[in-house]
Coordinates of C-alpha atoms and ligand atoms in Angstrom, one line a residue:
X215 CA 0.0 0.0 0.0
X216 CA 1.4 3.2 -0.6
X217 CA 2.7 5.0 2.3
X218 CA 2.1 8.9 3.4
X219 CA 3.9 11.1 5.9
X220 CA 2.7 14.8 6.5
X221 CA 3.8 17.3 8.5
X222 CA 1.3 19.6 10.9
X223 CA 1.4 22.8 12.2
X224 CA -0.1 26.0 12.4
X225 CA 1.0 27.9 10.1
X226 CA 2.1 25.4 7.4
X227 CA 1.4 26.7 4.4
X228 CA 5.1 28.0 4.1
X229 CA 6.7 25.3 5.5
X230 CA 9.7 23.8 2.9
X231 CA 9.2 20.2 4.2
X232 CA 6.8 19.1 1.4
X233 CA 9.0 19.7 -1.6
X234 CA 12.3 19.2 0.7
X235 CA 10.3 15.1 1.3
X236 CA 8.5 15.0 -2.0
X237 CA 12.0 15.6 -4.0
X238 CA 13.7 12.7 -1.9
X239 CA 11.0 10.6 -2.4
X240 CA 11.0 10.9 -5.9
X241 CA 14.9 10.2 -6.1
X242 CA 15.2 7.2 -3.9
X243 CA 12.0 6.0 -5.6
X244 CA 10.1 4.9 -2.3
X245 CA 6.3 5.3 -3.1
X246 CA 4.7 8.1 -0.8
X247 CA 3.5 10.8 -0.8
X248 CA 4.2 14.1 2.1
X249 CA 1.2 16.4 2.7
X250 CA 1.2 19.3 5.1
X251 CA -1.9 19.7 7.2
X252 CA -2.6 23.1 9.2
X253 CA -4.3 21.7 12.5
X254 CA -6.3 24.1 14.7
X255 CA -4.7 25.3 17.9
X256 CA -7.5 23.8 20.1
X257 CA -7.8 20.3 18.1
X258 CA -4.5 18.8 18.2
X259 CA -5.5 15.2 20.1
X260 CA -8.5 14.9 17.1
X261 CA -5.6 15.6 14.3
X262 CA -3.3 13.2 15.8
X263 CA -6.5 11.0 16.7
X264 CA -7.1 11.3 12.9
X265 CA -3.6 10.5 11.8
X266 CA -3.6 7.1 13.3
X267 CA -6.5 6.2 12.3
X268 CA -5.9 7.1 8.8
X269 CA -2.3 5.1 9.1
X270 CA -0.5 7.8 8.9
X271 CA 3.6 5.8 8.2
X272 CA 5.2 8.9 10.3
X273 CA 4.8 12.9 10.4
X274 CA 6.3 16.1 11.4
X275 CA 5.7 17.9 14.1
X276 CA 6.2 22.0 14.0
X277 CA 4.9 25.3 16.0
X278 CA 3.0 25.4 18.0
X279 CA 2.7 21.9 18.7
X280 CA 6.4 20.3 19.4
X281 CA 5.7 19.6 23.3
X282 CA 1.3 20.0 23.2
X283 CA 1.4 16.5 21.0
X284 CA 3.8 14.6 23.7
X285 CA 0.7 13.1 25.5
X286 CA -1.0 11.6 22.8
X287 CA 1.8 9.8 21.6
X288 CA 2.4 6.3 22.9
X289 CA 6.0 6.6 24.1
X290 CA 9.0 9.2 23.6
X291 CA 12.4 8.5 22.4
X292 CA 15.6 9.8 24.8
X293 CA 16.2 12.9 22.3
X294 CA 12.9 13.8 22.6
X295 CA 12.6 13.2 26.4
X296 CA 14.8 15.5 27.6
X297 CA 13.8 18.5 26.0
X298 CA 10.1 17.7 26.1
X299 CA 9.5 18.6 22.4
X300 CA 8.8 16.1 19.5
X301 CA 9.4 17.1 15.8
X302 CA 9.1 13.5 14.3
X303 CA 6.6 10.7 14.9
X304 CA 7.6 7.2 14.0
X305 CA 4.9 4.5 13.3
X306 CA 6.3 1.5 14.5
X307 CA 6.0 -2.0 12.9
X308 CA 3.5 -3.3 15.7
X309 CA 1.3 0.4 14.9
X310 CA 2.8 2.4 18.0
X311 CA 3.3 5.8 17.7
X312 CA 6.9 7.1 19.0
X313 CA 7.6 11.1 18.9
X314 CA 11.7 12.0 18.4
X315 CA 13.5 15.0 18.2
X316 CA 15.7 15.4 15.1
X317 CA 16.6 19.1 15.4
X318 CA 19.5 19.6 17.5
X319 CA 21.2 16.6 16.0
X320 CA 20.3 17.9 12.5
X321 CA 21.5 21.1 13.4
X322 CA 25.0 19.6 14.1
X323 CA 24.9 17.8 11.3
X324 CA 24.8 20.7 9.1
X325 CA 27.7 22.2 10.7
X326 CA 30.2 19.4 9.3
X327 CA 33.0 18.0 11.1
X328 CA 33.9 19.3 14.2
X329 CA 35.8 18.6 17.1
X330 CA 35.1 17.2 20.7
X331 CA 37.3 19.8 21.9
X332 CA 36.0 22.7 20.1
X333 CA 34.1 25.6 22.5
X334 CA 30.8 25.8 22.1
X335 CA 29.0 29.0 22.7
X336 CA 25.2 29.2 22.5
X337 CA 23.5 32.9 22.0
X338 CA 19.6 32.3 23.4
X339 CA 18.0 30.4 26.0
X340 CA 15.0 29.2 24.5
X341 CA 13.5 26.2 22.6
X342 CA 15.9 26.2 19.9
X343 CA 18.9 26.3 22.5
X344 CA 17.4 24.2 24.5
X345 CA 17.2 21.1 21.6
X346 CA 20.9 22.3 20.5
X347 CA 22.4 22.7 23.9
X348 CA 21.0 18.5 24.5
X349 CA 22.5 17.8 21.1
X350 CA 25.6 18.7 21.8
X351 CA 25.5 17.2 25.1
X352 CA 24.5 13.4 24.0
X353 CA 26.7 13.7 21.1
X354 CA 29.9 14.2 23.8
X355 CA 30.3 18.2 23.6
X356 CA 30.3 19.4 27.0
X357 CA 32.3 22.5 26.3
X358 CA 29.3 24.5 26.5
X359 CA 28.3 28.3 27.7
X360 CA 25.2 29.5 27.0
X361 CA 24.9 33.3 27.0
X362 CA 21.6 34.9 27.5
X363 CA 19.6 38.3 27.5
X364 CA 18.0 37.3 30.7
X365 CA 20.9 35.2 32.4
X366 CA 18.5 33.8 34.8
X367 CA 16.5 31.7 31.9
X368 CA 20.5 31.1 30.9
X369 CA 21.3 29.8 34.2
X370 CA 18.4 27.0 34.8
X371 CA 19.6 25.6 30.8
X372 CA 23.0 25.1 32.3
X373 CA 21.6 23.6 35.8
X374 CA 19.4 21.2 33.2
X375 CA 22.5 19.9 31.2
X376 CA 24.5 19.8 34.1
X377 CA 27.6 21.4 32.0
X378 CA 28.6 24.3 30.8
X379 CA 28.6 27.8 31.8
X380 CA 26.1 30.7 32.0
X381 CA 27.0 34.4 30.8
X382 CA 25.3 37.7 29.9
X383 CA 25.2 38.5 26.3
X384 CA 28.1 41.4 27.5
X385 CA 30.2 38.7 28.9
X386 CA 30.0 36.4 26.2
X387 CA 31.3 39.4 24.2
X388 CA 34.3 39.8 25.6
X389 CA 35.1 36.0 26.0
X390 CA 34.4 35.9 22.3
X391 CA 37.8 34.8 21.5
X392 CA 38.0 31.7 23.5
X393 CA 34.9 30.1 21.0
X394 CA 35.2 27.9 17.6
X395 CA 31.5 27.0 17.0
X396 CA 29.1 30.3 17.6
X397 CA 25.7 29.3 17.4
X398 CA 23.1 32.4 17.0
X399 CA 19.4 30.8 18.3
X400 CA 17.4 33.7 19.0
X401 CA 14.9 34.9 16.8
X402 CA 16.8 38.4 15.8
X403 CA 17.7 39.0 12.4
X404 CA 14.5 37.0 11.1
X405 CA 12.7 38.6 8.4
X406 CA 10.4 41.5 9.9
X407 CA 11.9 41.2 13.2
X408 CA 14.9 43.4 14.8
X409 CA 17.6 43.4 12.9
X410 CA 19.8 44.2 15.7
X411 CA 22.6 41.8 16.2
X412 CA 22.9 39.7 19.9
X413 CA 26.2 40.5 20.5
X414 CA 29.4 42.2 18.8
X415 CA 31.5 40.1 17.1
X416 CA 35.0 42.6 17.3
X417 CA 36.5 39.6 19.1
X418 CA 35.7 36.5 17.0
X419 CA 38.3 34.1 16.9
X420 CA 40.2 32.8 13.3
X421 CA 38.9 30.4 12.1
X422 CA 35.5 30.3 14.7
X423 CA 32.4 28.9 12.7
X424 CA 29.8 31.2 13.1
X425 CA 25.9 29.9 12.6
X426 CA 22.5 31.2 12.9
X427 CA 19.0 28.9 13.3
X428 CA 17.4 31.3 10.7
X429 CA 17.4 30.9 7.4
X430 CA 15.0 33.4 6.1
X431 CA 16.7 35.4 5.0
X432 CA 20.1 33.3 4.4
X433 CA 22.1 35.9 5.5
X434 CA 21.0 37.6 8.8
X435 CA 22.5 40.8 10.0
X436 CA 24.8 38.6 12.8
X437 CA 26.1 36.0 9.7
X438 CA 26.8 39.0 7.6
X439 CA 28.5 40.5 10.5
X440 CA 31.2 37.2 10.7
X441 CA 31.3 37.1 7.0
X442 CA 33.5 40.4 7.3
X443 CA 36.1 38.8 9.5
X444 CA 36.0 35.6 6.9
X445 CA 35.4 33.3 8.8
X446 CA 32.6 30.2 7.7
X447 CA 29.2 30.7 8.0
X448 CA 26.7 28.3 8.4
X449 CA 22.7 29.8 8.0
X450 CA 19.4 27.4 9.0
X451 CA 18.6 25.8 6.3
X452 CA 21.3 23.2 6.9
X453 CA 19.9 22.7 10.0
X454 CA 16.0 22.3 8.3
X455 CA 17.5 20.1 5.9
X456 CA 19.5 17.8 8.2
X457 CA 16.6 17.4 11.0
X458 CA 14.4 16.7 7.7
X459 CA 17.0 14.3 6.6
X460 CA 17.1 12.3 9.5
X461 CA 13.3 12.2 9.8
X462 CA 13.1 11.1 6.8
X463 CA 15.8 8.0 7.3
X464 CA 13.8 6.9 10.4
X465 CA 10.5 6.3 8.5
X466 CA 12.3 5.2 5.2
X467 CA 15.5 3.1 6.5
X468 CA 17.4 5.1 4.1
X469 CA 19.6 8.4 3.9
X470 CA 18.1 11.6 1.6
X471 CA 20.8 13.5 -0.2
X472 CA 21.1 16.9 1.7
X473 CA 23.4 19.4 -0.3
X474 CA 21.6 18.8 -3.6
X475 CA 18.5 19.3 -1.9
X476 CA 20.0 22.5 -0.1
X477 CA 20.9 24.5 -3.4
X478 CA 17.2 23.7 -4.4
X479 CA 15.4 25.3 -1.8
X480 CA 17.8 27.9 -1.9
X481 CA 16.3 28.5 -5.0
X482 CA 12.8 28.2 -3.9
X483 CA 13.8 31.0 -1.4
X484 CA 14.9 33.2 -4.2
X485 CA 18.5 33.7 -2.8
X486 CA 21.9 32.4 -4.2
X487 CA 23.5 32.4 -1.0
X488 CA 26.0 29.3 -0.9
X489 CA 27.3 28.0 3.0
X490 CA 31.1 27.9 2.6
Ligands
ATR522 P1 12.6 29.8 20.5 O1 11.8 28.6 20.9 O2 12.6 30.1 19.1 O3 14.0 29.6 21.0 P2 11.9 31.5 22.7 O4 11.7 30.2 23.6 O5 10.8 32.5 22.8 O6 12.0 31.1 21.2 O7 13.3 32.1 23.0 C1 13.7 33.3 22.4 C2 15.1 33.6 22.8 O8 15.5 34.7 22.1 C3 15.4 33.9 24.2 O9 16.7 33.4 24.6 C4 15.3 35.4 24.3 O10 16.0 36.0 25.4 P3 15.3 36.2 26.8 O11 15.3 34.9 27.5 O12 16.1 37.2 27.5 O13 13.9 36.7 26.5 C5 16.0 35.7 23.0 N1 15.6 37.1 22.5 C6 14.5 37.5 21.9 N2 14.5 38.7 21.6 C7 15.8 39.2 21.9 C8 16.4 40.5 21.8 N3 15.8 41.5 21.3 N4 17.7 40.5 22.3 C9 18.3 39.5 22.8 N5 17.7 38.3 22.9 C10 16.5 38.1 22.5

């Protein structure tokens, strides 16, 4: 029988995961198709209620319902568990329903090879971070600090992982130097939002890498900042791609190709920004 994924949220209609699963689909010649369906804010149990019923083989999970949907699943994976938000659902072969998060370890994905030893610093202390900050953490990269507008919120992510350090966004700034991986997670520099940057980047180590979560537009103010000290740059659709990626491998058993698929969507966003 032919098989069918979807991703819900609310909104959806802009969301790149149809054509991003559609495309792989088509190449690895698996036959399935990916809808996305915009669920109501108040009927998320009879949408996920409906998806089971309809055999749904697996779906994707975005805002606003990443941590509402974790009760009407049947069980949680470990990357999921800790951070109490789900972005994949897995249909299992005796018909269970198991939620997984895929974004933090997509997002390191999409940075490339990198280094136990490298320091890590995190800008942001909310959702994103949080999924990142675990990453990081179960993949062995404890060298963490995660540096925050309101330290407090900053403070209780450290406490959580039970590494790394808190600091201000001011502190951070003048530690700058001591970081190879900068990882930008707060929603600044998104289109129609403040385009104001987090923190100055006068102190950026050679050869840091410097990324940002968003990736419209491909180039916020804070990666345009690093690009004048040369160093890489790494914007968010790596990070869309790679979560979608390994969704996709844990419904399919197989691995999409992710930098063809990258260029394309680049397209679709009408830029011709390239990563490196
Ligand atoms: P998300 O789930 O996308 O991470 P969130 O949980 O609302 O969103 O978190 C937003 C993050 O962006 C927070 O770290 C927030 O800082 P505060 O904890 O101090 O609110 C940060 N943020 C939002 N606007 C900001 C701004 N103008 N300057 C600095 N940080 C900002």
């Amino acid at each position: 029988m032919k098989k069918w994924f979807a991703v819900i949220g609310n909104p959806i209609s802009h969301s790149l995961s149809p054509t991003m699963h559609e495309t792989w689909l088509k190449q690895l010649d698996i036959n399935a198709s990916y809808i996305p369906i915009h669920v109501e804010q108040n009927q998320l149990e009879q949408a996920v209620e409906s998806l089971k019923l309809l055999g749904c083989s697996g779906w994707n999970v975005t805002i606003p319902f990443k941590e509402a949907i974790i009760p009407f699943l049947d069980d949680v994976d470990e990357s999921a568990k800790g951070i109490g938000a789900v972005n994949t659902v897995v249909k299992t072969r005796n018909n269970k329903y198991v939620g997984y998060n895929t974004d933090g370890l997509g997002f390191i994905e999409s940075l490339g090879p990198i280094l136990p030893e490298y320091n890590i610093l995190l800008i942001g202390a909310g959702g994103a971070a949080r999924g990142i900050a675990h990453a990081f953490k179960r993949k062995g990269y404890t060298q963490l600090a995660i540096a925050n507008r309101t330290l407090e919120k900053a403070m209780g992510l450290v406490d959580e992982l039970k590494t790394g350090q808190a600091l201000t966004l001011e502190e951070a700034e003048n530690m700058l130097n001591k970081f190879d991986i900068i990882v930008q997670t707060t929603s600044l520099g998104m289109k129609n939002n403040d385009a104001s940057l987090p923190i100055q980047l006068n102190r950026l180590k050679e050869n840091a890498i410097v990324a940002d979560i968003v990736y419209n537009p491909l180039v916020t103010p804070f990666l345009e900042e690093a690009k004048k000290y040369n160093v890489r740059t790494v914007n968010g659709l790596g990070m869309l791609v790679h979560q979608g990626a390994l969704a996709f491998s844990y419904w399919n058993g197989v691995k999409p190709d992710s930098e063809e698929i990258i260029q394309q969507l680049i397209e679709q966003l009408g830029g011709n920004y390239v990563n490196r």
